[in-house]
CSV table of C-alpha atoms in Angstrom, one decimal:
chain,number,residue,atom,x,y,z
A,1,UNK,CA,30.5,-40.2,-8.5
A,2,UNK,CA,26.9,-39.0,-8.1
A,3,UNK,CA,27.3,-39.2,-4.3
A,4,UNK,CA,30.4,-37.0,-4.5
A,5,UNK,CA,28.7,-34.4,-6.7
A,6,UNK,CA,25.7,-34.4,-4.3
A,7,UNK,CA,28.0,-34.0,-1.3
A,8,UNK,CA,29.9,-31.2,-2.9
A,9,UNK,CA,26.6,-29.5,-4.0
A,10,UNK,CA,25.2,-29.9,-0.5
A,11,UNK,CA,28.3,-28.4,1.1
A,12,UNK,CA,28.1,-25.5,-1.4
A,13,UNK,CA,24.4,-24.9,-0.6
A,14,UNK,CA,25.1,-25.0,3.1
A,15,UNK,CA,28.0,-22.5,2.8
A,16,UNK,CA,25.8,-20.1,0.8
A,17,UNK,CA,23.0,-20.5,3.4
A,18,UNK,CA,25.5,-19.9,6.2
A,19,UNK,CA,26.8,-16.7,4.5
A,20,UNK,CA,23.2,-15.5,3.9
A,21,UNK,CA,22.1,-16.0,7.5
A,22,UNK,CA,25.3,-14.3,8.8
A,23,UNK,CA,25.0,-11.3,6.5
A,24,UNK,CA,21.3,-10.6,5.8
A,25,UNK,CA,20.1,-7.6,7.8
A,26,UNK,CA,16.4,-7.1,8.7
A,27,UNK,CA,14.7,-4.2,10.4
A,28,UNK,CA,13.2,-4.9,13.8
A,29,UNK,CA,9.5,-4.2,14.5
A,30,UNK,CA,8.8,-1.3,16.8
A,31,UNK,CA,8.7,-2.1,20.5
A,32,UNK,CA,7.7,0.9,22.7
A,33,UNK,CA,9.1,-0.7,25.8
A,34,UNK,CA,12.6,-1.0,24.3
A,35,UNK,CA,12.8,1.7,21.6
A,36,UNK,CA,12.1,5.4,22.4
A,37,UNK,CA,13.4,8.9,22.3
A,38,UNK,CA,14.7,10.3,25.5
A,39,UNK,CA,15.1,14.0,26.4
A,40,UNK,CA,18.4,15.0,28.0
A,41,UNK,CA,20.2,18.2,29.2
A,42,UNK,CA,23.5,18.5,27.4
A,43,UNK,CA,26.5,20.7,27.5
A,44,UNK,CA,27.8,22.1,24.2
A,45,UNK,CA,31.0,23.9,23.7
A,46,UNK,CA,34.4,24.2,22.0
A,47,UNK,CA,37.4,22.3,23.5
A,48,UNK,CA,41.0,23.6,23.7
A,49,UNK,CA,41.7,22.3,20.2
A,50,UNK,CA,38.8,24.2,18.7
A,51,UNK,CA,36.6,21.1,18.2
A,52,UNK,CA,32.9,21.2,19.1
A,53,UNK,CA,31.9,18.7,21.8
A,54,UNK,CA,28.6,17.6,23.3
A,55,UNK,CA,28.2,15.8,26.6
A,56,UNK,CA,25.3,14.9,28.8
A,57,UNK,CA,25.4,16.6,32.2
A,58,UNK,CA,25.9,13.2,33.9
A,59,UNK,CA,29.1,12.6,32.0
A,60,UNK,CA,30.9,15.8,33.1
A,61,UNK,CA,34.0,15.7,35.4
A,62,UNK,CA,34.6,18.2,38.2
A,63,UNK,CA,36.4,20.8,36.1
A,64,UNK,CA,33.8,20.6,33.3
A,65,UNK,CA,31.0,21.1,35.8
A,66,UNK,CA,32.8,24.2,37.2
A,67,UNK,CA,33.1,25.5,33.6
A,68,UNK,CA,29.3,25.1,33.1
A,69,UNK,CA,28.5,26.9,36.4
A,70,UNK,CA,30.8,29.7,35.3
A,71,UNK,CA,28.9,30.1,32.1
A,72,UNK,CA,31.7,28.9,29.7
A,73,UNK,CA,29.5,26.3,28.1
A,74,UNK,CA,26.0,26.2,26.8
A,75,UNK,CA,23.4,23.9,28.4
A,76,UNK,CA,20.8,22.9,25.9
A,77,UNK,CA,17.9,20.5,25.8
A,78,UNK,CA,18.4,17.6,23.3
A,79,UNK,CA,16.8,14.3,22.6
A,80,UNK,CA,18.5,11.0,21.7
A,81,UNK,CA,17.4,7.7,20.5
A,82,UNK,CA,17.5,4.9,23.1
A,83,UNK,CA,17.4,1.2,22.7
A,84,UNK,CA,17.1,-0.9,25.8
A,85,UNK,CA,17.6,-4.7,26.2
A,86,UNK,CA,18.2,-5.7,22.6
A,87,UNK,CA,21.4,-7.7,22.1
A,88,UNK,CA,23.6,-7.2,19.0
A,89,UNK,CA,21.5,-4.4,17.6
A,90,UNK,CA,22.6,-1.9,15.0
A,91,UNK,CA,20.8,1.2,13.9
A,92,UNK,CA,20.3,3.4,10.9
A,93,UNK,CA,18.7,6.8,10.5
A,94,UNK,CA,18.1,9.4,7.8
A,95,UNK,CA,17.1,13.0,8.5
A,96,UNK,CA,16.3,15.9,6.4
A,97,UNK,CA,15.1,19.5,7.0
A,98,UNK,CA,12.0,20.0,4.8
A,99,UNK,CA,9.4,22.7,4.4
A,100,UNK,CA,5.9,21.6,5.3
A,101,UNK,CA,3.0,24.1,5.2
A,102,UNK,CA,5.6,27.0,5.2
A,103,UNK,CA,7.4,25.7,8.3
A,104,UNK,CA,10.9,24.2,8.5
A,105,UNK,CA,10.8,20.7,10.1
A,106,UNK,CA,13.6,18.2,10.7
A,107,UNK,CA,12.1,14.9,9.8
A,108,UNK,CA,14.0,11.8,11.0
A,109,UNK,CA,13.4,8.1,10.2
A,110,UNK,CA,15.2,5.5,12.1
A,111,UNK,CA,15.1,1.8,12.8
A,112,UNK,CA,17.1,-0.9,14.6
A,113,UNK,CA,18.2,-4.0,12.7
A,114,UNK,CA,20.0,-7.3,13.2
A,115,UNK,CA,21.3,-10.0,11.0
A,116,UNK,CA,19.3,-13.2,10.8
A,117,UNK,CA,22.1,-15.0,12.7
A,118,UNK,CA,21.8,-12.5,15.6
A,119,UNK,CA,18.1,-12.9,15.7
A,120,UNK,CA,18.2,-16.6,15.7
A,121,UNK,CA,21.2,-17.3,17.9
A,122,UNK,CA,21.9,-14.3,20.2
A,123,UNK,CA,19.2,-13.7,22.8
A,124,UNK,CA,18.1,-10.3,24.1
A,125,UNK,CA,18.5,-8.8,27.6
A,126,UNK,CA,15.8,-8.1,30.2
A,127,UNK,CA,13.9,-4.9,29.5
A,128,UNK,CA,15.7,-2.8,32.1
A,129,UNK,CA,19.3,-3.6,31.1
A,130,UNK,CA,21.9,-2.3,28.7
A,131,UNK,CA,20.9,0.9,27.0
A,132,UNK,CA,22.4,2.3,23.8
A,133,UNK,CA,22.1,6.0,23.2
A,134,UNK,CA,22.7,7.9,20.0
A,135,UNK,CA,21.6,11.1,18.2
A,136,UNK,CA,21.2,9.5,14.8
A,137,UNK,CA,20.3,12.2,12.2
A,138,UNK,CA,18.1,14.2,14.6
A,139,UNK,CA,20.5,17.1,14.4
A,140,UNK,CA,22.4,16.4,11.3
A,141,UNK,CA,25.6,17.1,13.2
A,142,UNK,CA,24.4,20.5,14.3
A,143,UNK,CA,24.5,20.3,18.1
A,144,UNK,CA,28.3,20.0,18.2
A,145,UNK,CA,29.1,23.3,16.5
A,146,UNK,CA,27.9,26.9,16.5
A,147,UNK,CA,25.4,26.2,13.7
A,148,UNK,CA,23.0,24.5,16.2
A,149,UNK,CA,19.5,26.1,16.2
A,150,UNK,CA,16.4,24.8,18.0
A,151,UNK,CA,13.7,23.8,15.5
A,152,UNK,CA,10.7,21.6,15.2
A,153,UNK,CA,11.7,17.9,14.9
A,154,UNK,CA,9.7,14.8,14.2
A,155,UNK,CA,11.2,11.3,14.8
A,156,UNK,CA,9.5,8.3,13.2
A,157,UNK,CA,10.3,4.6,13.6
A,158,UNK,CA,10.2,3.1,10.1
A,159,UNK,CA,11.2,-0.6,10.0
A,160,UNK,CA,11.8,-0.6,6.3
A,161,UNK,CA,14.6,-2.2,4.3
A,162,UNK,CA,14.9,1.0,2.2
A,163,UNK,CA,16.4,2.8,5.3
A,164,UNK,CA,19.4,0.5,4.9
A,165,UNK,CA,20.0,1.8,1.3
A,166,UNK,CA,21.7,5.2,1.8
A,167,UNK,CA,21.7,6.1,-1.9
A,168,UNK,CA,18.0,5.3,-2.3
A,169,UNK,CA,17.2,7.5,0.7
A,170,UNK,CA,19.4,10.4,-0.4
A,171,UNK,CA,17.9,10.2,-3.9
A,172,UNK,CA,14.4,10.9,-2.8
A,173,UNK,CA,12.8,14.3,-3.3
A,174,UNK,CA,11.7,16.3,-0.2
A,175,UNK,CA,8.1,15.4,-1.0
A,176,UNK,CA,8.8,11.7,-1.3
A,177,UNK,CA,11.0,11.8,1.8
A,178,UNK,CA,8.2,13.5,3.8
A,179,UNK,CA,5.6,11.0,2.5
A,180,UNK,CA,7.5,8.1,4.2
A,181,UNK,CA,6.1,9.3,7.5
A,182,UNK,CA,2.7,7.7,6.5
A,183,UNK,CA,4.5,4.3,6.7
A,184,UNK,CA,6.3,5.0,10.0
A,185,UNK,CA,5.2,5.5,13.6
A,186,UNK,CA,5.7,9.0,15.1
A,187,UNK,CA,7.5,8.4,18.4
A,188,UNK,CA,8.6,12.0,19.3
A,189,UNK,CA,7.8,15.5,18.1
A,190,UNK,CA,8.9,18.8,19.6
A,191,UNK,CA,11.2,21.8,19.4
A,192,UNK,CA,14.9,21.2,20.4
């Protein structure tokens, strides 16, 4: 009887451990060779259905390229977050426009994360392969519509579990949100 109880208990503990390893997410440390902010030229406009769109110049087809040359769409400078060579990576970002020393600045914190399972059992790629691009919260949705306005932006890599907690991040005051930059690493700053 004791052996059965021990076997059932061992199976239960193994199942809990398996679930934990498959679900627990942890931020990745910063790696400048694989994680960076990349400037791009982008086309911004309104499509036939009235929806805002954003596309890099490299992604345009022939007709869209002709429309750009004819001045129908805006060409703007943007930056996007790039991750290269990391398998099974996810990302999170939080951005907020704050006032610092009388100036409006869009402050963005982001990090990449994986589950323990992915870190232990799914290897990464070589440095030069497989890139993932995304805007994160750099623009807060602004570049797609007519509300886009170039402004100073600071992007920090902050490998902290608190970034994974949306409610905790949105509940911070502007001062507390801005103070997080002391824990992060500034990886890009400029006006876009």
